[in-house]
mmCIF file of C-alpha atoms in Angstrom:
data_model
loop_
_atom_site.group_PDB
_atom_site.id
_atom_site.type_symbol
_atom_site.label_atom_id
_atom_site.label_comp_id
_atom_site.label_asym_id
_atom_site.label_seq_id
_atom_site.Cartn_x
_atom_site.Cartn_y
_atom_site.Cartn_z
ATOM 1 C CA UNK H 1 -10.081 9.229 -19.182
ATOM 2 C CA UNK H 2 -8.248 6.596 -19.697
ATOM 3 C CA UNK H 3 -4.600 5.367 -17.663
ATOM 4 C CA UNK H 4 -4.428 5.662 -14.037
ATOM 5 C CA UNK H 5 -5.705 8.141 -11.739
ATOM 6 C CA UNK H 6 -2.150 8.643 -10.823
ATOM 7 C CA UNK H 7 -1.348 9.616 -15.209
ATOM 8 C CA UNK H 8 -4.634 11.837 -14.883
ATOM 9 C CA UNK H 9 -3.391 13.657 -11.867
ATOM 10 C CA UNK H 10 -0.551 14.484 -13.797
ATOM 11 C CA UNK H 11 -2.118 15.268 -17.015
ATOM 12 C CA UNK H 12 -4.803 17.763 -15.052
ATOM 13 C CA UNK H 13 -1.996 19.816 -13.297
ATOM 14 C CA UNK H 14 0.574 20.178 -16.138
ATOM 15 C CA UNK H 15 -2.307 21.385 -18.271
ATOM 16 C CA UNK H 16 -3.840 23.732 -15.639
ATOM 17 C CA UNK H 17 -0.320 24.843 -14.016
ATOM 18 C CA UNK H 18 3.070 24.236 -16.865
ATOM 19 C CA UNK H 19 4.671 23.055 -13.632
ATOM 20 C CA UNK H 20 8.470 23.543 -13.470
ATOM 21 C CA UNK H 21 8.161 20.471 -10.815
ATOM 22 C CA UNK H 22 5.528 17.645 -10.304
ATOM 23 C CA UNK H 23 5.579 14.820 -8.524
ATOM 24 C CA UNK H 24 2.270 12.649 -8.114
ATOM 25 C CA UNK H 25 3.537 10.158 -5.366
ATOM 26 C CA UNK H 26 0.744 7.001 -4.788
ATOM 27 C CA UNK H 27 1.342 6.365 -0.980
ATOM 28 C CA UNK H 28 -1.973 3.843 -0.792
ATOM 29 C CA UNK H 29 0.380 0.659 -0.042
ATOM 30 C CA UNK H 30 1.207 2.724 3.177
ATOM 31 C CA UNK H 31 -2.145 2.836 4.552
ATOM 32 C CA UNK H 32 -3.695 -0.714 3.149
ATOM 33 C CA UNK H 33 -6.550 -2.037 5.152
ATOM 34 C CA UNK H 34 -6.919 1.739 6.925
ATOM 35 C CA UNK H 35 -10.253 3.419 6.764
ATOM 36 C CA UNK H 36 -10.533 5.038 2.884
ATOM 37 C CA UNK H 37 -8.303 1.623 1.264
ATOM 38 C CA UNK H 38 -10.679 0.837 -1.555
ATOM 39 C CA UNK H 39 -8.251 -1.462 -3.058
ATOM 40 C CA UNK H 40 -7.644 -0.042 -6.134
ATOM 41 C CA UNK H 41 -4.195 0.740 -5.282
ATOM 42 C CA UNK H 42 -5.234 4.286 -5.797
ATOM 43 C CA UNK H 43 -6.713 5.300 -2.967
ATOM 44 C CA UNK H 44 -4.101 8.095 -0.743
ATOM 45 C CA UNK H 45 -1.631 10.796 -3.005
ATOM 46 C CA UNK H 46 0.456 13.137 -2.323
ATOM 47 C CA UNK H 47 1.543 15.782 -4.939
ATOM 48 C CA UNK H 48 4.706 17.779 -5.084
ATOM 49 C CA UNK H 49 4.458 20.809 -6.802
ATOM 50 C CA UNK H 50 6.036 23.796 -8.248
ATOM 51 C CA UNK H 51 4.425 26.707 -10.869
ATOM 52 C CA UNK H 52 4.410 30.128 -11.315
ATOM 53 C CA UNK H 53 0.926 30.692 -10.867
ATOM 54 C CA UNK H 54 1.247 29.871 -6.579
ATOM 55 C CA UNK H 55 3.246 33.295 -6.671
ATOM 56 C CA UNK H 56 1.915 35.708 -4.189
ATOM 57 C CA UNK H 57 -0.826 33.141 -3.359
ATOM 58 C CA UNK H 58 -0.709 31.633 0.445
ATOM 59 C CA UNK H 59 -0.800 27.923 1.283
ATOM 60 C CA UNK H 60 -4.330 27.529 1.749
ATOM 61 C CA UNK H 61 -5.433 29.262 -1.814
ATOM 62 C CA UNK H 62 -2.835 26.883 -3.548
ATOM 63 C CA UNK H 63 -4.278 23.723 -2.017
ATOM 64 C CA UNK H 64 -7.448 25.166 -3.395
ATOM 65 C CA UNK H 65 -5.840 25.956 -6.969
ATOM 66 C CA UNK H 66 -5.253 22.066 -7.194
ATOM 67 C CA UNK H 67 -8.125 20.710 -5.676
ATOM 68 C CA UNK H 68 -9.818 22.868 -8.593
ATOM 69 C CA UNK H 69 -7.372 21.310 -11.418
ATOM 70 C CA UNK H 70 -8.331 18.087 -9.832
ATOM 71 C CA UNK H 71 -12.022 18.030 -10.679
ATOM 72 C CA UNK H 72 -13.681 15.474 -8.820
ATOM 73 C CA UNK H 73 -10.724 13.468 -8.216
ATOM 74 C CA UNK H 74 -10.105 14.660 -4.263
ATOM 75 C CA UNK H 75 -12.896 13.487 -2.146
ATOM 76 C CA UNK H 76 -14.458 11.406 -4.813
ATOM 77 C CA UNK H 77 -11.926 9.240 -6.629
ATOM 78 C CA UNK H 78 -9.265 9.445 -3.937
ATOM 79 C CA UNK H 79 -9.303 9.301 -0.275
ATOM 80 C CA UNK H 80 -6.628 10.867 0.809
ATOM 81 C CA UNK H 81 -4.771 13.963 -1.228
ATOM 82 C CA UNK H 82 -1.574 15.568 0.504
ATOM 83 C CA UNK H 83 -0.656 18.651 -1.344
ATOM 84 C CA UNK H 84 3.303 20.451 -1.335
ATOM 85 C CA UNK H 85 2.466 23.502 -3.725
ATOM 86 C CA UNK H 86 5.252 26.185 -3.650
ATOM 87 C CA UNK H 87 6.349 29.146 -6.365
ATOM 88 C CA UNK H 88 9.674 28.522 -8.342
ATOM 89 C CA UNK H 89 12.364 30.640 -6.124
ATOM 90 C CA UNK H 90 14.894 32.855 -7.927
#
């Protein structure tokens, strides 16, 4: 793919989830020079996000649900991945 791991992040989980909120943030400035700084720039995430598919689905299943969007992003193209998944409320 081509762009940032930060666009492709963003392309992966509106695709897999029509989110009605998404925010990608790139925290890696925070933790330059800790362990897992590759220098890319790219290196610790956090995502914000809200879809209907995390209805009726616990915290620990919707980490999973975007870990799975993700491919092999978490674990292999970024360190760190801090994940805020929630279902639109009423």
């Amino acid at each position: 793919m081509t762009g940032s791991v930060q666009q492709e992040m963003e392309r992966l989980l509106t695709a897999a989830f029509a989110p009605t909120r998404l925010e990608v943030i790139n925290d890696s400035a925070k933790h330059a020079g800790h362990s897992g700084d590759d220098g890319s720039g790219e290196s610790h995430f956090t995502v914000v996000i809200e879809a209907a598919a995390f209805a009726d689905q616990g915290r620990l299943e919707r980490q999973r649900m975007v870990n799975r969007a993700l491919g092999d992003i978490p674990g292999e193209r970024v360190h760190a991945l801090a994940i805020q998944a929630s279902a639109p409320t009423s």
